[in-house]
Coordinates of C-alpha atoms in Angstrom, one line a residue:
M16 CA -0.1 0.1 -0.1
N17 CA 1.5 3.6 -1.1
P18 CA 1.5 6.9 0.3
T19 CA -1.3 6.8 -2.2
D20 CA -3.7 4.6 -1.0
T21 CA -3.4 4.7 2.3
S22 CA -4.4 8.2 2.6
R23 CA -7.5 6.9 0.2
A24 CA -8.1 4.3 2.3
I25 CA -8.5 6.5 5.4
R26 CA -10.4 8.8 4.1
F27 CA -12.8 6.1 2.4
I28 CA -12.5 5.1 6.6
E29 CA -13.9 8.5 7.7
S30 CA -16.5 8.7 6.1
Y31 CA -17.8 4.9 6.1
V32 CA -17.2 3.9 9.4
P33 CA -19.6 6.5 10.5
D34 CA -22.3 6.1 8.0
A35 CA -22.5 2.3 9.2
M36 CA -22.4 3.0 12.5
R37 CA -25.6 5.3 12.2
E38 CA -26.7 3.0 10.2
T39 CA -26.1 0.0 12.6
K40 CA -27.1 1.6 15.5
T41 CA -22.8 1.0 17.5
P42 CA -22.5 3.0 19.7
G43 CA -18.8 3.3 19.4
C44 CA -16.0 1.2 17.5
S45 CA -12.0 1.1 16.7
V46 CA -10.2 0.8 13.5
A47 CA -6.9 0.0 12.8
V48 CA -4.4 -0.3 9.7
I49 CA -1.9 -2.0 9.6
R50 CA 1.1 -2.5 7.1
G51 CA 3.7 -4.4 7.5
M52 CA 4.2 -4.4 11.6
D53 CA 3.5 -0.9 11.5
I54 CA 0.1 1.3 12.7
V55 CA -0.2 3.9 9.9
Y56 CA -4.0 4.9 10.8
E57 CA -5.7 4.4 14.1
N58 CA -9.0 6.1 15.2
G59 CA -11.7 5.9 18.1
F60 CA -15.1 6.2 16.8
G61 CA -18.1 7.2 18.9
L62 CA -19.0 6.2 22.4
R63 CA -17.0 2.7 24.5
N64 CA -19.5 4.3 26.9
R65 CA -23.2 5.4 26.4
E66 CA -24.3 6.2 29.8
L67 CA -20.0 8.5 31.1
S68 CA -19.8 9.7 27.3
L69 CA -16.2 8.3 26.8
P70 CA -14.8 8.2 23.4
A71 CA -13.9 5.0 21.9
T72 CA -10.0 5.6 21.2
P73 CA -7.4 3.2 19.4
D74 CA -6.9 1.5 22.7
T75 CA -10.2 1.3 23.9
L76 CA -10.8 -2.9 24.3
Y77 CA -13.7 -5.1 23.1
G78 CA -15.1 -8.0 24.3
I79 CA -15.6 -9.7 20.6
G80 CA -16.3 -13.3 22.4
S81 CA -17.3 -15.0 19.7
C82 CA -15.4 -14.0 16.8
T83 CA -12.5 -15.5 18.3
K84 CA -13.5 -19.2 16.6
A85 CA -12.9 -17.7 12.9
F86 CA -9.1 -16.3 14.0
V87 CA -8.1 -19.3 15.5
A88 CA -9.7 -22.3 13.0
T89 CA -7.6 -19.7 10.8
A90 CA -4.4 -19.4 12.5
I91 CA -5.0 -23.4 12.8
L92 CA -5.4 -24.2 9.4
L93 CA -2.2 -21.8 8.1
L94 CA -0.4 -23.9 10.6
A95 CA -1.4 -27.3 9.4
E96 CA -1.0 -26.4 5.6
Q97 CA 2.5 -25.0 6.8
G98 CA 3.3 -28.7 8.3
K99 CA 3.8 -27.8 11.9
L100 CA 0.9 -29.6 12.9
S101 CA -1.9 -32.1 12.3
L102 CA -5.7 -31.8 12.3
D103 CA -5.2 -35.3 14.1
D104 CA -2.8 -34.3 16.7
P105 CA -4.0 -34.3 20.2
V106 CA -5.0 -32.0 21.6
D107 CA -2.8 -32.1 25.0
R108 CA 0.2 -32.3 22.4
Y109 CA -0.3 -28.3 22.8
I110 CA -1.6 -27.3 26.9
P111 CA 0.0 -28.0 29.8
F112 CA -2.7 -30.1 30.7
K113 CA -4.5 -33.6 29.5
I114 CA -7.5 -33.6 28.3
R115 CA -9.8 -36.3 26.9
A116 CA -13.0 -37.6 26.1
P117 CA -14.3 -40.4 27.3
N118 CA -13.8 -43.0 24.0
G119 CA -10.2 -40.8 24.1
D120 CA -8.2 -38.6 22.8
I121 CA -9.8 -34.7 21.8
Q122 CA -7.3 -34.4 18.2
I123 CA -7.3 -30.5 17.0
R124 CA -9.9 -31.0 14.2
H125 CA -12.6 -32.4 16.7
L126 CA -12.2 -29.0 18.6
L127 CA -12.9 -26.7 14.8
S128 CA -16.0 -28.9 14.7
H129 CA -17.6 -28.7 17.8
A130 CA -16.8 -32.3 17.9
S131 CA -15.0 -33.2 21.1
G132 CA -17.3 -34.8 23.9
L133 CA -16.6 -31.4 25.5
P134 CA -19.2 -29.2 27.1
A135 CA -20.6 -26.4 26.3
L136 CA -19.7 -23.1 28.3
S137 CA -23.5 -22.6 29.4
T138 CA -22.7 -26.2 30.7
S139 CA -19.1 -25.7 32.5
E140 CA -20.8 -22.1 34.1
S141 CA -23.1 -23.5 35.3
L142 CA -21.5 -26.4 37.4
I143 CA -18.9 -23.3 38.5
R144 CA -22.0 -21.3 40.3
E145 CA -23.3 -24.3 41.7
G146 CA -19.5 -24.7 43.0
L147 CA -20.1 -21.5 44.2
G148 CA -23.3 -21.5 45.3
V149 CA -24.4 -19.2 43.5
P150 CA -28.3 -20.4 42.5
S151 CA -28.2 -22.2 38.6
R152 CA -30.5 -23.3 35.9
F153 CA -29.1 -26.7 36.6
P154 CA -29.8 -28.8 39.7
L155 CA -25.7 -30.1 39.6
A156 CA -24.5 -30.7 43.0
D157 CA -20.9 -31.9 42.1
S158 CA -18.5 -33.0 39.5
A159 CA -20.3 -36.3 38.9
D160 CA -23.8 -34.7 38.5
F161 CA -21.7 -32.2 35.8
Y162 CA -20.7 -35.5 33.6
A163 CA -23.7 -37.1 34.3
W164 CA -26.0 -34.9 32.6
V165 CA -23.1 -34.1 29.4
N166 CA -23.1 -37.9 28.7

């Protein structure tokens, strides 16, 4: 991207983002344009906190939740393409603890396809809440109840 292209991209961002935010009723966002290892543009638009009228900035942190799944899957597939890992590798080869399903190893491909047998986050949160003595929707008293429910 040469300086002319960068200037054109910045002009586009600065005209498009506010319009898109109005149209989608988005209160705030932050944008960065990166060339190589350099940030060539960064800006915050709108508010990061409406109640306190705090502006969004380039340093505003956003909870992006499940959007990270696409980033992780892309990175894993790039590593597999480069031969740095295999989708058939057991997950616990790359993490500092053992993780197994009742029928054996959980492979990277299982996590990418949501076929690992691991419970959904809401189920895990329910068990944690019960363990802390916070009421939950599921009647889980201990880890045995948890595994019985999952199975």
